């Protein structure tokens, strides 16, 4: 029997603002690398590209854009990285990603754009093997450094974003690919919990790379949930 080729796992860290995504992703990267795993950390929006610079200017309220236009820019910012994500995974590199399409969906739907419209531009992107949603309470969020400086950092907006993340989680939940982690806990406790989920994927996976919101896959998951 020919040996099945393993590829790197694709792991996304998602959540509300100030939930500790960047802190935890950076620590996870260090932990993986010190365990000898070939791993790379990406973050979205990637503010370094031409598209990313437009997004950055919008987030800082230095420019105005139609809600749909900015949504499409966030998605384009992921698409410009998609082929490099895929080739890294195939080369055996574990990709950690600080925010991904779920933030795109959550923030734009929270503004009132239709949910299915918001999902459409990201259909076909590489799908994560695991998404870790850091769940922080509004009280903790307000206590953490820097909250309030950018466009969406307001309590009412964050509440609506939370509701959309819950909906996405319900739809993604089956099969353990979407895991909610209590991000109000101490940093070390959060890190311990994240590692519990990441470790089994650290050496790679034999699963083929899936696509985001693959309709057939989704039907299968929904039937697993309700039948
Ligand atoms: N957005 C969108 O609309 N559409 C999209 O498609 C995408 C994004 C991808 C900018 O994102 C905005 O873009 C964001 C969503 C929108 N809007 N908002 N609002 P960003 O990722 O660039 O945002 P950021 O500036 O990195 O902030 P953040 O992601 O919200 O923060 P974080 O990464 O989750 O948290 P942190 O930087 O790791 O920690 C924040 C502080 O809390 C820091 O002082 C830590 O030391 C502290 N911290 C962390 N963990 C703990 C614990 N456990 N206890 C106590 N204190 C802690
Ligand atoms: Mg961050």
JSON list of C-alpha atoms and ligand atoms in Angstrom, two decimals, residues 18 20-23 43 98-99, ligand 2:
[
{"chain": "A", "resi": 18, "resn": "UNK", "atom": "CA", "xyz": [-9.38, 41.90, 22.62]},
{"chain": "A", "resi": 20, "resn": "UNK", "atom": "CA", "xyz": [-6.35, 37.53, 23.00]},
{"chain": "A", "resi": 21, "resn": "UNK", "atom": "CA", "xyz": [-6.10, 36.15, 19.46]},
{"chain": "A", "resi": 22, "resn": "UNK", "atom": "CA", "xyz": [-2.79, 37.79, 18.60]},
{"chain": "A", "resi": 23, "resn": "UNK", "atom": "CA", "xyz": [-1.26, 37.04, 22.02]},
{"chain": "A", "resi": 43, "resn": "UNK", "atom": "CA", "xyz": [-3.05, 37.40, 10.22]},
{"chain": "A", "resi": 98, "resn": "UNK", "atom": "CA", "xyz": [-5.14, 35.11, 13.40]},
{"chain": "A", "resi": 99, "resn": "UNK", "atom": "CA", "xyz": [-8.69, 35.92, 12.07]},
{"chain": "B", "resi": 2, "resn": "LIG", "atom": "MG1", "xyz": [-5.18, 40.90, 17.13]}
]
